[in-house]
Coordinates of C-alpha atoms and ligand atoms in Angstrom, one line a residue:
M753 CA -20.0 43.9 28.9
C754 CA -17.2 45.4 26.6
G755 CA -14.1 47.5 27.2
I756 CA -13.7 51.0 26.2
V757 CA -10.7 53.4 26.3
G758 CA -10.4 57.1 25.2
Y759 CA -7.1 59.1 25.2
I760 CA -6.2 62.8 24.8
G761 CA -2.7 64.0 25.7
K762 CA 0.9 64.2 24.6
K763 CA 1.7 60.5 24.2
D764 CA 1.1 58.4 21.1
A765 CA -2.6 57.7 21.3
Q766 CA -2.4 54.4 19.4
E767 CA 0.0 53.0 21.9
V768 CA -1.9 54.0 25.0
L769 CA -5.2 52.8 23.5
L770 CA -3.8 49.5 22.5
E771 CA -2.2 48.9 25.9
G772 CA -5.6 49.8 27.5
L773 CA -7.5 47.3 25.3
K774 CA -5.0 44.5 26.1
R775 CA -5.8 45.1 29.8
L776 CA -9.5 45.3 29.2
E777 CA -9.5 42.2 27.1
Y778 CA -11.1 40.1 29.9
R779 CA -14.2 42.2 29.4
G780 CA -14.7 41.0 25.8
Y781 CA -12.5 39.6 23.2
D782 CA -14.4 38.8 20.0
S783 CA -13.4 41.8 18.0
S784 CA -11.8 45.3 18.6
G785 CA -11.3 48.6 17.0
I786 CA -9.7 52.1 17.3
A787 CA -10.5 55.5 15.9
L788 CA -7.6 58.0 15.8
M789 CA -7.8 61.7 15.1
K790 CA -5.4 62.8 12.5
D791 CA -2.9 65.3 14.0
K792 CA -2.9 68.9 12.9
E793 CA 0.7 68.9 11.6
D794 CA -0.2 66.1 9.2
L795 CA -2.9 68.1 7.6
S796 CA -3.1 69.5 4.1
E797 CA -3.7 73.2 3.5
K798 CA -7.5 72.6 3.7
K799 CA -7.1 72.2 7.4
Q800 CA -9.5 69.3 7.6
F801 CA -9.4 66.8 10.3
F802 CA -10.3 63.2 9.8
L803 CA -10.7 60.0 11.7
K804 CA -8.8 56.8 10.9
V805 CA -10.9 53.8 12.0
I806 CA -9.4 50.4 12.1
K807 CA -11.1 47.2 13.3
A808 CA -10.3 43.5 13.5
V809 CA -12.2 40.4 14.4
G810 CA -10.7 38.2 17.2
K811 CA -8.4 39.2 20.1
V812 CA -6.7 42.6 20.5
M813 CA -3.5 41.1 19.0
C814 CA -5.4 40.8 15.6
L815 CA -6.0 44.6 15.8
E816 CA -2.4 45.2 16.8
E817 CA -1.2 43.2 13.8
K818 CA -3.3 45.3 11.5
L819 CA -2.1 48.6 13.1
S820 CA 1.5 47.6 12.8
K821 CA 1.2 47.9 9.1
E822 CA -0.4 51.3 9.3
K823 CA 1.0 53.5 12.0
L824 CA -0.7 56.8 12.3
S825 CA 0.6 59.5 14.6
S826 CA -2.2 60.8 16.8
H827 CA -2.8 62.2 20.3
I828 CA -6.5 61.8 20.5
G829 CA -8.5 58.6 20.0
I830 CA -11.0 56.1 21.3
A831 CA -10.9 52.2 21.2
H832 CA -13.1 49.3 22.1
T833 CA -12.9 45.6 22.7
R834 CA -16.2 43.9 22.2
W835 CA -18.3 41.2 23.9
A836 CA -21.1 40.9 21.4
T837 CA -24.7 41.4 22.5
H838 CA -26.4 42.4 19.3
G839 CA -25.0 40.9 16.1
K840 CA -22.2 38.4 15.6
P841 CA -18.6 39.2 15.9
S842 CA -17.5 40.8 12.6
E843 CA -15.7 44.0 11.6
K844 CA -19.0 45.7 10.7
N845 CA -20.3 45.0 14.2
A846 CA -17.0 46.0 15.9
H847 CA -16.7 49.5 17.4
P848 CA -15.9 52.4 16.9
H849 CA -19.2 53.0 15.0
Q850 CA -19.5 56.0 12.7
D851 CA -22.4 57.8 11.2
D852 CA -23.0 57.8 7.5
G853 CA -22.2 61.5 7.2
G854 CA -18.7 61.0 8.8
Y855 CA -19.4 63.5 11.6
V856 CA -18.6 61.2 14.5
A857 CA -17.1 58.0 15.9
I858 CA -18.3 56.4 19.1
V859 CA -17.5 53.4 21.3
H860 CA -20.3 52.0 23.6
N861 CA -20.6 49.6 26.5
G862 CA -24.1 48.6 27.5
I863 CA -27.4 47.9 25.8
I864 CA -29.6 50.5 24.0
E865 CA -33.1 49.2 24.7
N866 CA -34.9 51.5 22.2
Y867 CA -32.5 51.1 19.3
K868 CA -35.0 49.6 17.0
E869 CA -37.3 52.6 17.3
L870 CA -34.4 55.0 16.9
K871 CA -33.1 53.1 14.0
E872 CA -36.5 53.1 12.2
K873 CA -36.7 56.9 12.7
L874 CA -33.2 57.5 11.4
E875 CA -33.8 55.2 8.4
K876 CA -36.8 57.2 7.5
R877 CA -34.6 60.3 7.6
G878 CA -32.4 58.6 4.9
H879 CA -29.6 57.1 7.1
T880 CA -28.0 53.9 6.1
F881 CA -27.0 51.5 8.8
V882 CA -24.1 49.1 8.2
S883 CA -24.0 47.0 11.4
E884 CA -26.5 44.7 13.3
T885 CA -25.6 46.4 16.6
D886 CA -27.6 48.6 18.9
S887 CA -24.7 50.9 19.3
E888 CA -24.6 52.2 15.8
V889 CA -27.8 54.2 16.5
I890 CA -25.8 56.4 18.9
A891 CA -23.4 57.5 16.1
Q892 CA -26.2 58.0 13.5
C893 CA -28.2 60.0 16.1
I894 CA -25.3 62.3 16.9
G895 CA -24.4 62.6 13.2
D896 CA -27.9 63.4 12.1
K897 CA -28.0 66.3 14.6
M898 CA -24.6 67.6 13.6
K899 CA -26.0 68.6 10.2
T900 CA -27.4 71.6 12.0
K901 CA -25.7 71.6 15.4
S902 CA -22.3 71.5 17.1
F903 CA -20.7 68.2 18.2
E904 CA -21.5 69.1 21.9
E905 CA -25.1 70.0 21.2
A906 CA -25.7 66.9 19.1
F907 CA -24.1 64.7 21.8
F908 CA -26.1 65.9 24.7
L909 CA -29.4 65.9 22.7
T910 CA -28.7 62.3 21.7
L911 CA -28.3 61.3 25.4
K912 CA -31.8 62.4 26.0
E913 CA -33.1 60.0 23.4
L914 CA -31.3 56.8 24.6
R915 CA -32.9 54.2 26.9
G916 CA -31.1 51.4 28.4
A917 CA -27.5 51.2 29.8
Y918 CA -24.5 52.9 28.4
A919 CA -21.0 54.2 28.8
V920 CA -20.4 56.1 25.5
V921 CA -17.3 57.9 24.3
A922 CA -17.3 60.0 21.2
V923 CA -14.9 62.0 19.0
S924 CA -15.6 64.2 16.0
P925 CA -13.4 65.7 13.3
S926 CA -15.6 68.7 13.3
D927 CA -14.4 69.5 16.9
P928 CA -11.1 67.6 16.8
E929 CA -9.6 68.5 20.2
K930 CA -12.4 67.2 22.2
I931 CA -13.7 63.9 23.6
L932 CA -17.2 63.7 25.0
A933 CA -18.4 60.8 27.2
A934 CA -21.4 59.9 29.3
R935 CA -22.4 57.2 31.8
F936 CA -25.8 55.7 32.5
S937 CA -25.6 52.4 34.4
S938 CA -22.4 51.2 32.8
P939 CA -19.1 52.0 34.4
L940 CA -16.7 54.7 33.3
V941 CA -13.6 56.1 35.1
L942 CA -11.3 59.0 34.1
G943 CA -7.5 58.7 34.7
V944 CA -6.0 62.2 35.3
G945 CA -2.3 62.2 34.3
K946 CA 0.2 65.0 33.6
E947 CA -1.4 66.9 30.7
E948 CA -3.2 63.7 29.6
Y949 CA -6.6 62.1 30.3
I950 CA -7.7 58.5 29.8
L951 CA -11.2 57.3 30.0
A952 CA -11.9 53.7 30.5
S953 CA -14.5 51.2 31.6
D954 CA -12.3 50.3 34.5
V955 CA -9.1 51.2 36.1
S956 CA -7.1 48.3 34.7
A957 CA -6.7 50.3 31.4
L958 CA -5.2 53.2 33.0
V959 CA -3.1 52.1 36.1
E960 CA -0.1 51.9 33.9
Y961 CA -0.2 55.7 33.3
T962 CA -1.7 57.2 36.4
D963 CA -3.0 56.4 39.8
K964 CA -5.2 59.5 40.0
V965 CA -8.8 58.9 39.0
V966 CA -12.2 60.5 39.0
Y967 CA -15.1 58.0 39.0
I968 CA -17.8 59.3 36.6
E969 CA -21.2 59.0 38.3
D970 CA -24.4 57.7 36.8
N971 CA -26.2 60.3 34.7
E972 CA -23.0 62.2 34.4
A973 CA -21.0 63.3 31.3
V974 CA -17.5 64.5 30.9
L975 CA -15.8 66.8 28.4
L976 CA -12.1 66.4 27.8
T977 CA -9.6 68.7 25.9
P978 CA -5.9 68.7 26.0
Q979 CA -6.2 71.5 28.6
G980 CA -8.4 69.8 31.1
Y981 CA -11.7 68.1 31.9
S982 CA -15.1 69.2 33.0
L983 CA -17.9 67.1 34.5
R984 CA -21.3 67.9 33.0
T985 CA -24.9 67.1 33.7
F986 CA -26.8 65.4 30.8
S987 CA -28.1 69.0 30.0
N988 CA -24.5 70.0 29.5
R989 CA -24.3 72.2 32.6
A990 CA -20.9 72.2 34.4
K991 CA -20.9 70.3 37.7
G992 CA -18.7 71.2 40.7
E993 CA -15.2 69.9 41.2
R994 CA -14.9 66.2 42.3
K995 CA -12.2 64.9 44.5
I996 CA -9.5 63.1 42.6
E997 CA -8.9 59.7 44.2
T998 CA -5.7 57.8 44.4
L999 CA -5.6 54.2 43.5
E1000 CA -3.9 51.7 45.6
W1001 CA -4.1 48.8 43.2
S1002 CA -1.3 47.1 41.3
S1003 CA -2.1 46.6 37.6
D1004 CA -2.7 42.9 38.2
Q1005 CA -5.2 43.6 41.0
A1006 CA -6.8 46.2 38.8
K1007 CA -7.9 43.7 36.2
K1008 CA -9.8 41.9 38.8
E1009 CA -11.0 45.3 40.1
G1010 CA -9.5 44.6 43.5
F1011 CA -10.8 41.1 44.0
A1012 CA -8.2 38.4 44.7
H1013 CA -9.6 36.2 41.9
Y1014 CA -11.9 36.4 38.9
M1015 CA -14.3 33.9 40.5
L1016 CA -14.7 36.2 43.5
K1017 CA -15.2 39.1 41.2
E1018 CA -17.8 37.2 39.2
I1019 CA -19.6 36.1 42.2
F1020 CA -19.9 39.8 43.3
Q1021 CA -20.9 40.9 39.8
Q1022 CA -24.1 38.9 40.0
P1023 CA -26.5 41.7 41.0
H1024 CA -25.3 43.7 38.0
A1025 CA -25.0 40.8 35.6
L1026 CA -28.6 39.6 36.4
T1027 CA -29.9 43.1 35.9
D1028 CA -28.3 43.0 32.4
T1029 CA -29.9 39.5 31.8
M1030 CA -33.4 40.8 32.5
R1031 CA -33.0 44.3 31.0
G1032 CA -35.6 45.2 28.6
R1033 CA -37.3 41.8 28.8
I1034 CA -39.8 42.3 31.6
L1035 CA -43.2 43.8 30.6
L1036 CA -44.6 44.1 34.1
E1037 CA -48.0 45.5 33.3
E1038 CA -48.8 42.7 30.9
G1039 CA -47.3 40.1 33.2
M1040 CA -45.4 39.1 30.1
V1041 CA -41.8 38.7 28.9
R1042 CA -40.3 40.0 25.7
L1043 CA -37.7 37.6 24.3
G1044 CA -36.6 39.0 21.0
G1045 CA -34.6 35.9 20.1
L1046 CA -37.8 33.7 20.2
S1047 CA -39.9 35.9 18.0
S1048 CA -39.3 33.8 14.9
V1049 CA -40.5 30.6 16.7
E1050 CA -43.3 32.1 18.9
K1051 CA -46.1 30.2 17.1
K1052 CA -44.2 27.0 17.1
L1053 CA -43.7 27.3 20.8
R1054 CA -47.4 27.6 21.4
N1055 CA -47.9 24.1 20.2
I1056 CA -45.0 22.4 22.1
T1057 CA -46.1 19.7 24.5
K1058 CA -42.7 18.5 25.6
I1059 CA -39.3 20.1 26.2
V1060 CA -35.9 18.4 26.6
L1061 CA -33.3 20.6 28.4
V1062 CA -29.8 19.6 27.6
G1063 CA -26.5 20.7 29.0
C1064 CA -23.3 19.6 30.9
G1065 CA -22.0 20.3 34.4
T1066 CA -23.4 23.6 35.8
A1067 CA -25.6 24.0 32.7
R1068 CA -27.2 20.7 33.5
C1069 CA -27.8 21.8 37.1
A1070 CA -29.6 24.9 35.8
S1071 CA -31.6 22.7 33.4
L1072 CA -32.9 20.7 36.4
V1073 CA -34.2 23.8 38.1
G1074 CA -35.8 24.8 34.7
E1075 CA -37.6 21.4 34.8
Y1076 CA -39.2 22.2 38.1
M1077 CA -40.1 25.8 37.0
I1078 CA -41.6 24.9 33.6
E1079 CA -43.5 21.9 34.7
E1080 CA -45.1 23.7 37.6
Y1081 CA -45.8 27.1 36.0
A1082 CA -46.1 26.4 32.3
G1083 CA -47.6 22.9 32.5
I1084 CA -45.3 21.5 29.9
S1085 CA -43.6 18.1 30.4
V1086 CA -39.8 18.5 30.7
E1087 CA -37.0 16.0 30.5
V1088 CA -33.4 16.9 31.4
E1089 CA -30.5 15.2 29.7
Y1090 CA -26.7 15.3 30.0
A1091 CA -25.6 16.4 26.5
H1092 CA -23.1 13.5 26.3
E1093 CA -25.9 11.0 27.0
F1094 CA -28.5 12.7 24.8
R1095 CA -26.4 12.6 21.7
Y1096 CA -26.2 8.8 21.8
K1097 CA -29.7 8.1 23.1
K1098 CA -32.7 7.0 21.2
S1099 CA -34.9 9.9 22.3
L1100 CA -38.6 9.9 21.6
L1101 CA -38.9 13.3 20.0
D1102 CA -41.7 14.5 17.8
K1103 CA -42.8 17.7 16.0
K1104 CA -44.3 18.9 19.3
T1105 CA -41.0 18.7 21.1
A1106 CA -38.4 21.5 21.6
V1107 CA -34.9 20.7 22.6
I1108 CA -33.4 23.6 24.5
V1109 CA -29.6 23.5 25.1
L1110 CA -27.9 25.5 27.8
S1111 CA -24.2 26.5 27.4
Q1112 CA -22.3 29.4 28.8
S1113 CA -19.6 29.2 26.2
G1114 CA -21.8 28.0 23.3
E1115 CA -18.9 25.8 22.3
T1116 CA -19.2 22.7 24.5
A1117 CA -18.7 19.8 22.0
D1118 CA -21.3 17.4 23.5
T1119 CA -23.9 20.1 23.7
L1120 CA -23.2 21.2 20.1
A1121 CA -23.5 17.5 19.0
S1122 CA -26.9 17.4 20.7
V1123 CA -28.2 20.4 18.8
R1124 CA -27.0 18.7 15.5
E1125 CA -28.6 15.4 16.5
A1126 CA -31.9 17.1 17.4
K1127 CA -31.9 19.1 14.1
R1128 CA -31.2 15.9 12.2
K1129 CA -34.5 14.6 13.7
G1130 CA -36.3 17.7 12.6
V1131 CA -36.9 18.9 16.1
L1132 CA -37.1 22.7 17.1
T1133 CA -33.8 23.6 18.8
L1134 CA -33.3 26.6 21.1
G1135 CA -30.2 27.8 22.8
I1136 CA -29.7 29.6 26.1
V1137 CA -26.1 30.9 25.6
N1138 CA -23.8 33.6 27.1
V1139 CA -21.4 34.0 24.3
V1140 CA -23.0 35.8 21.4
G1141 CA -22.1 34.5 18.0
S1142 CA -20.8 31.2 19.4
T1143 CA -21.3 28.0 17.4
I1144 CA -24.3 26.9 19.4
A1145 CA -25.9 30.3 19.2
R1146 CA -25.4 30.2 15.4
E1147 CA -26.7 26.6 14.9
T1148 CA -29.8 26.6 17.0
D1149 CA -33.0 27.7 15.4
A1150 CA -33.6 30.5 17.9
G1151 CA -32.5 31.4 21.4
I1152 CA -32.0 33.7 24.4
Y1153 CA -28.7 35.2 25.3
N1154 CA -27.7 35.5 29.0
H1155 CA -26.1 38.9 28.6
A1156 CA -24.0 38.2 31.8
G1157 CA -20.7 39.4 30.4
P1158 CA -17.6 37.3 30.0
E1159 CA -16.9 34.6 32.6
I1160 CA -13.2 34.1 33.0
A1161 CA -12.9 31.8 36.1
V1162 CA -13.3 28.1 35.2
A1163 CA -15.9 27.7 38.0
S1164 CA -19.1 29.0 36.6
T1165 CA -21.1 31.3 38.9
K1166 CA -22.8 34.3 37.1
A1167 CA -23.5 32.1 34.1
F1168 CA -25.5 29.7 36.3
T1169 CA -27.6 32.4 38.0
S1170 CA -28.2 34.2 34.7
Q1171 CA -29.3 30.8 33.1
L1172 CA -31.8 30.5 35.9
I1173 CA -33.1 34.1 35.3
V1174 CA -33.6 33.2 31.6
L1175 CA -35.3 30.0 32.5
A1176 CA -37.6 31.9 34.9
L1177 CA -38.4 34.4 32.2
L1178 CA -38.9 31.6 29.7
T1179 CA -41.3 29.9 32.1
V1180 CA -43.5 33.0 32.3
Y1181 CA -43.3 33.4 28.5
L1182 CA -44.5 29.8 28.0
G1183 CA -46.9 29.9 30.9
R1184 CA -48.6 33.1 29.6
Q1185 CA -49.0 31.4 26.2
R1186 CA -50.9 28.8 28.0
G1187 CA -52.9 28.9 31.3
M1188 CA -50.9 31.2 33.5
S1189 CA -52.9 34.2 34.7
L1190 CA -52.0 37.9 34.4
V1191 CA -51.7 38.0 38.2
M1192 CA -49.3 35.1 38.4
G1193 CA -47.3 36.5 35.6
K1194 CA -46.9 39.8 37.3
R1195 CA -46.2 38.2 40.7
I1196 CA -43.3 36.2 39.3
L1197 CA -41.9 39.1 37.3
R1198 CA -42.1 41.5 40.2
E1199 CA -40.3 39.1 42.4
I1200 CA -37.6 38.4 39.7
Q1201 CA -36.9 42.2 39.8
T1202 CA -36.1 42.1 43.4
L1203 CA -33.4 39.4 43.1
P1204 CA -30.4 41.6 42.4
R1205 CA -31.1 43.5 45.5
K1206 CA -31.5 40.3 47.6
I1207 CA -28.3 38.8 46.1
Q1208 CA -26.5 42.0 47.2
S1209 CA -27.7 41.5 50.7
I1210 CA -26.3 38.0 50.8
L1211 CA -23.0 39.2 49.4
D1212 CA -22.9 41.9 52.1
D1213 CA -22.8 38.9 54.6
A1214 CA -19.7 37.4 52.9
K1215 CA -17.6 37.6 56.0
K1216 CA -19.9 35.3 57.9
I1217 CA -19.9 32.7 55.1
K1218 CA -16.1 33.0 55.1
K1219 CA -15.9 32.2 58.7
V1220 CA -18.1 29.1 58.3
A1221 CA -16.3 27.9 55.3
E1222 CA -12.9 28.1 56.9
K1223 CA -14.1 25.9 59.7
Y1224 CA -14.8 23.2 57.2
S1225 CA -11.7 23.7 55.0
A1226 CA -9.8 20.7 56.4
F1227 CA -12.4 18.0 55.8
E1228 CA -11.9 15.7 52.9
S1229 CA -15.5 14.8 52.1
M1230 CA -18.9 16.5 52.2
F1231 CA -22.5 16.0 51.2
F1232 CA -24.7 18.8 49.8
L1233 CA -28.4 18.0 50.2
G1234 CA -31.5 19.7 48.9
R1235 CA -35.0 18.9 47.9
K1236 CA -37.2 19.9 44.9
Y1237 CA -36.0 23.3 43.5
N1238 CA -32.9 23.2 45.7
Y1239 CA -31.9 19.6 44.8
P1240 CA -30.2 20.9 41.7
V1241 CA -28.5 23.6 43.8
A1242 CA -27.1 20.8 46.0
L1243 CA -25.7 19.3 42.9
E1244 CA -24.2 22.6 41.8
G1245 CA -22.8 23.3 45.3
S1246 CA -20.9 19.9 45.1
I1247 CA -19.6 20.7 41.6
K1248 CA -18.3 24.1 42.9
L1249 CA -16.6 22.5 46.0
K1250 CA -14.9 19.7 44.2
E1251 CA -13.7 21.5 41.2
I1252 CA -11.8 24.3 43.0
S1253 CA -10.9 22.7 46.4
Y1254 CA -10.4 19.1 45.4
I1255 CA -12.5 18.0 48.3
H1256 CA -14.7 15.0 47.6
A1257 CA -18.3 16.3 47.5
E1258 CA -21.6 14.8 46.5
G1259 CA -24.9 16.5 45.8
L1260 CA -28.0 14.5 46.8
A1261 CA -31.7 14.8 47.0
T1262 CA -32.2 14.8 50.8
G1263 CA -34.7 12.0 50.6
E1264 CA -32.1 9.7 49.0
L1265 CA -29.8 9.8 52.1
K1266 CA -31.3 6.9 53.8
H1267 CA -31.2 4.8 50.6
G1268 CA -27.4 4.3 50.9
P1269 CA -25.3 7.5 51.3
I1270 CA -26.0 7.8 55.0
A1271 CA -23.6 4.9 55.5
M1272 CA -20.8 7.4 55.0
I1273 CA -21.7 9.7 57.8
D1274 CA -19.5 10.0 60.9
K1275 CA -17.9 12.9 62.6
N1276 CA -15.5 13.4 59.8
F1277 CA -18.1 13.6 57.1
P1278 CA -20.1 16.9 57.3
S1279 CA -23.4 17.6 55.4
F1280 CA -24.5 21.0 54.0
F1281 CA -28.4 21.1 53.9
L1282 CA -30.5 23.5 51.9
A1283 CA -33.4 23.7 54.4
L1284 CA -35.3 26.7 53.2
N1285 CA -38.8 27.6 54.2
D1286 CA -40.5 26.2 51.3
S1287 CA -43.1 23.4 50.5
V1288 CA -40.6 20.7 51.5
Y1289 CA -39.2 22.3 54.7
E1290 CA -40.3 19.6 57.1
K1291 CA -38.8 16.9 54.9
S1292 CA -35.4 18.7 55.0
V1293 CA -35.7 18.8 58.9
T1294 CA -36.0 15.0 58.9
G1295 CA -32.8 14.6 56.9
I1296 CA -30.9 16.8 59.3
E1297 CA -32.0 14.7 62.2
E1298 CA -30.9 11.5 60.5
V1299 CA -27.4 12.9 60.0
K1300 CA -27.2 14.3 63.6
A1301 CA -28.1 10.9 65.0
R1302 CA -25.0 9.5 63.4
S1303 CA -22.7 12.3 64.8
G1304 CA -22.4 14.0 61.5
K1305 CA -21.6 17.7 61.5
T1306 CA -24.3 19.8 59.9
I1307 CA -24.4 23.2 58.2
A1308 CA -27.8 24.5 57.0
L1309 CA -28.8 27.3 54.6
V1310 CA -32.2 28.6 55.9
T1311 CA -34.6 31.4 55.1
K1312 CA -34.2 34.6 57.2
G1313 CA -36.3 34.3 60.3
D1314 CA -36.0 30.5 60.6
K1315 CA -36.2 29.3 64.2
K1316 CA -36.3 25.5 64.0
V1317 CA -33.4 24.4 61.8
S1318 CA -31.2 27.1 63.1
K1319 CA -31.2 25.6 66.5
M1320 CA -30.5 22.1 65.3
V1321 CA -27.4 22.5 63.2
D1322 CA -23.8 23.3 64.0
D1323 CA -23.6 26.2 61.6
V1324 CA -26.3 28.2 59.9
L1325 CA -26.3 30.7 56.9
E1326 CA -29.3 32.7 55.8
I1327 CA -30.9 34.0 52.6
P1328 CA -33.9 36.4 52.2
K1329 CA -37.3 35.0 51.4
T1330 CA -38.5 34.8 47.8
L1331 CA -40.9 32.7 45.7
E1332 CA -40.0 29.0 45.9
M1333 CA -39.3 28.7 42.2
L1334 CA -36.7 31.5 42.5
T1335 CA -34.9 30.3 45.6
P1336 CA -32.1 28.6 43.7
I1337 CA -31.1 32.0 42.4
L1338 CA -30.4 33.1 46.0
S1339 CA -29.4 29.8 47.6
V1340 CA -26.5 29.1 45.2
I1341 CA -24.7 32.4 46.2
P1342 CA -23.6 31.2 49.7
L1343 CA -22.6 27.9 48.2
Q1344 CA -20.4 29.7 45.6
L1345 CA -18.8 31.8 48.4
F1346 CA -18.5 28.7 50.7
S1347 CA -16.5 26.8 48.0
Y1348 CA -14.4 29.9 47.1
Y1349 CA -13.3 30.6 50.7
I1350 CA -12.5 26.9 51.3
A1351 CA -10.3 26.8 48.1
S1352 CA -8.5 30.0 49.0
K1353 CA -7.9 28.8 52.6
R1354 CA -6.3 25.7 51.0
N1355 CA -4.1 28.1 48.9
L1356 CA -5.3 26.7 45.6
D1357 CA -5.4 28.2 42.1
V1358 CA -9.0 29.2 42.3
D1359 CA -9.4 30.6 38.8
K1360 CA -7.6 27.8 37.1
P1361 CA -8.2 24.5 38.9
R1362 CA -6.2 21.4 38.0
N1363 CA -7.3 19.2 35.1
L1364 CA -10.1 21.5 34.0
A1365 CA -10.7 23.9 31.1
K1366 CA -13.2 26.7 30.8
S1367 CA -14.6 25.4 27.6
V1368 CA -14.8 21.7 26.8
T1369 CA -14.5 21.6 23.1
V1370 CA -13.7 17.9 22.7
E1371 CA -15.9 14.9 23.3
Ligands
LIG2765 O1 -19.8 26.4 28.5 P1 -20.8 25.4 29.0 O2 -21.9 26.0 29.8 O3 -21.4 24.5 28.0 O4 -20.0 24.4 29.9 C1 -20.5 23.3 30.5 C2 -19.7 22.8 31.7 O5 -18.4 22.4 31.2 C3 -19.5 23.9 32.7 O6 -20.8 24.3 33.2 C4 -18.7 23.4 34.0 O7 -19.4 22.4 34.6 C5 -18.5 24.6 34.9 N1 -17.3 25.3 34.5 C6 -18.3 24.1 36.3 O8 -18.2 25.3 37.1

């Protein structure tokens, strides 16, 4: 997930693009860059146009600082703020990318799945690549074709070769008064001003200049000139007029795309984010998973007999789900450790052990220390990390990125579910290296593919979850209870509630209730049960009865169609059916919303809860 902006009009392009980048910085902030078309009046007699490309590593302010030393008057340009997916943050990997012939500059948001094939082909044709990104192939592809074809022809022919997801915007000095852009599965919106047009990944970059927008549809391209815009098919045929819509968002709302908080936006982003996590990784026919980041350690992983999963907070909850998944389906013994405990523990690790650390930020001090400790002991270390190029991603021997896009809210939501998708994919990968059958591999993968749609159906029910949450917003304590796969979800539910609503919450394995915690139950102490229709359903029912017998209020999350539990509890919420090992990816969604709505009802600062930081980089 990156931020892209394109401008054509009478204003100073550099200023508009920089302002747009600042507003899009939440989408990615590891590097940024700008390409400006040199204005006609500045040209020498040769009448040649050229592009000035300037890039910087770090936040947009680093690019701004560079540009302040080199102001270039221009009215056409493109810009990008990056959230690394392929290749670490560096100037070479930052956008805009150019082809080696100097024909074109592009900015891209998304993932080009077939970039390796395209790159090989272009290298054979004599092109030299300078970055480690997938995006550079788009520029090289267009440039290669421009040796014999126009900018427009080359751009549209290139679209036909790309597989994956993209919003791409291109400019060329050979056709200097034109911007070409296309969208396939990554967002793109066009702002229509007075004799000016701004393209951006979302409206936050353009609300400052206009409230009139045209949403570019999937499989649609757009051609901009100073005189106007034209919507095109991917075969460069003109499409009919589209209604220009009027935005009703303030610029602050726009950054959150209309959501009241980043946390809510990130909860609702999950269907999309998880699609990105699995993109290009599922080989359904082979019942297998492609995990490029593990290719260097594939043989070593075949001989592993023990895995230690390490993380903190939400990442540890995900690890606990991973323990159930890997033990049941890959048959490898798994231990889960808090990173802050693991680093000081005398762990029994040998050459057949792999230590897998989970970290959204890739910077958590305790988790990083665990990687270093495991490496000191000569053990294979792997990372499941969301932030590309982060310290943990760099220091582990190999790893898998979440590709969930930046998570801004302190409360982790999409990072958790994307960690679970990665763990499920890893389970199939390890399982298929061992005894898992083709049929089982296919079954799990097919079901994983349905999850974004199922999550969407839960989100569509948010109003109901809000109503239930608000009923419980005045209580001062709560239990979350689950068994087996949903025990870690109960733990995660309790972290969510306490960190943003400051209500005391405890996550428990349902079976533990009668060994002490039940003493707390009375009419002022509600319990939230995860009572799904799985292998431990009946055992969950017993727990509910125990609480009811002590006058405790009960809420239950059940599987759609449930008859029994729904009749027993005070309030009930539902999720669609899925494989038991995948239920946590669905069951956590109502818990995220439940906590969110309680915190907002209590008028708390949901995105920045007291005493907490997004990334804990101290011990
Ligand atoms: O960046 P990490 O995943 O390593 O962070 C670990 C925890 O600090 C984090 O998961 C924390 O528990 C969440 N922000 C809670 O929502």
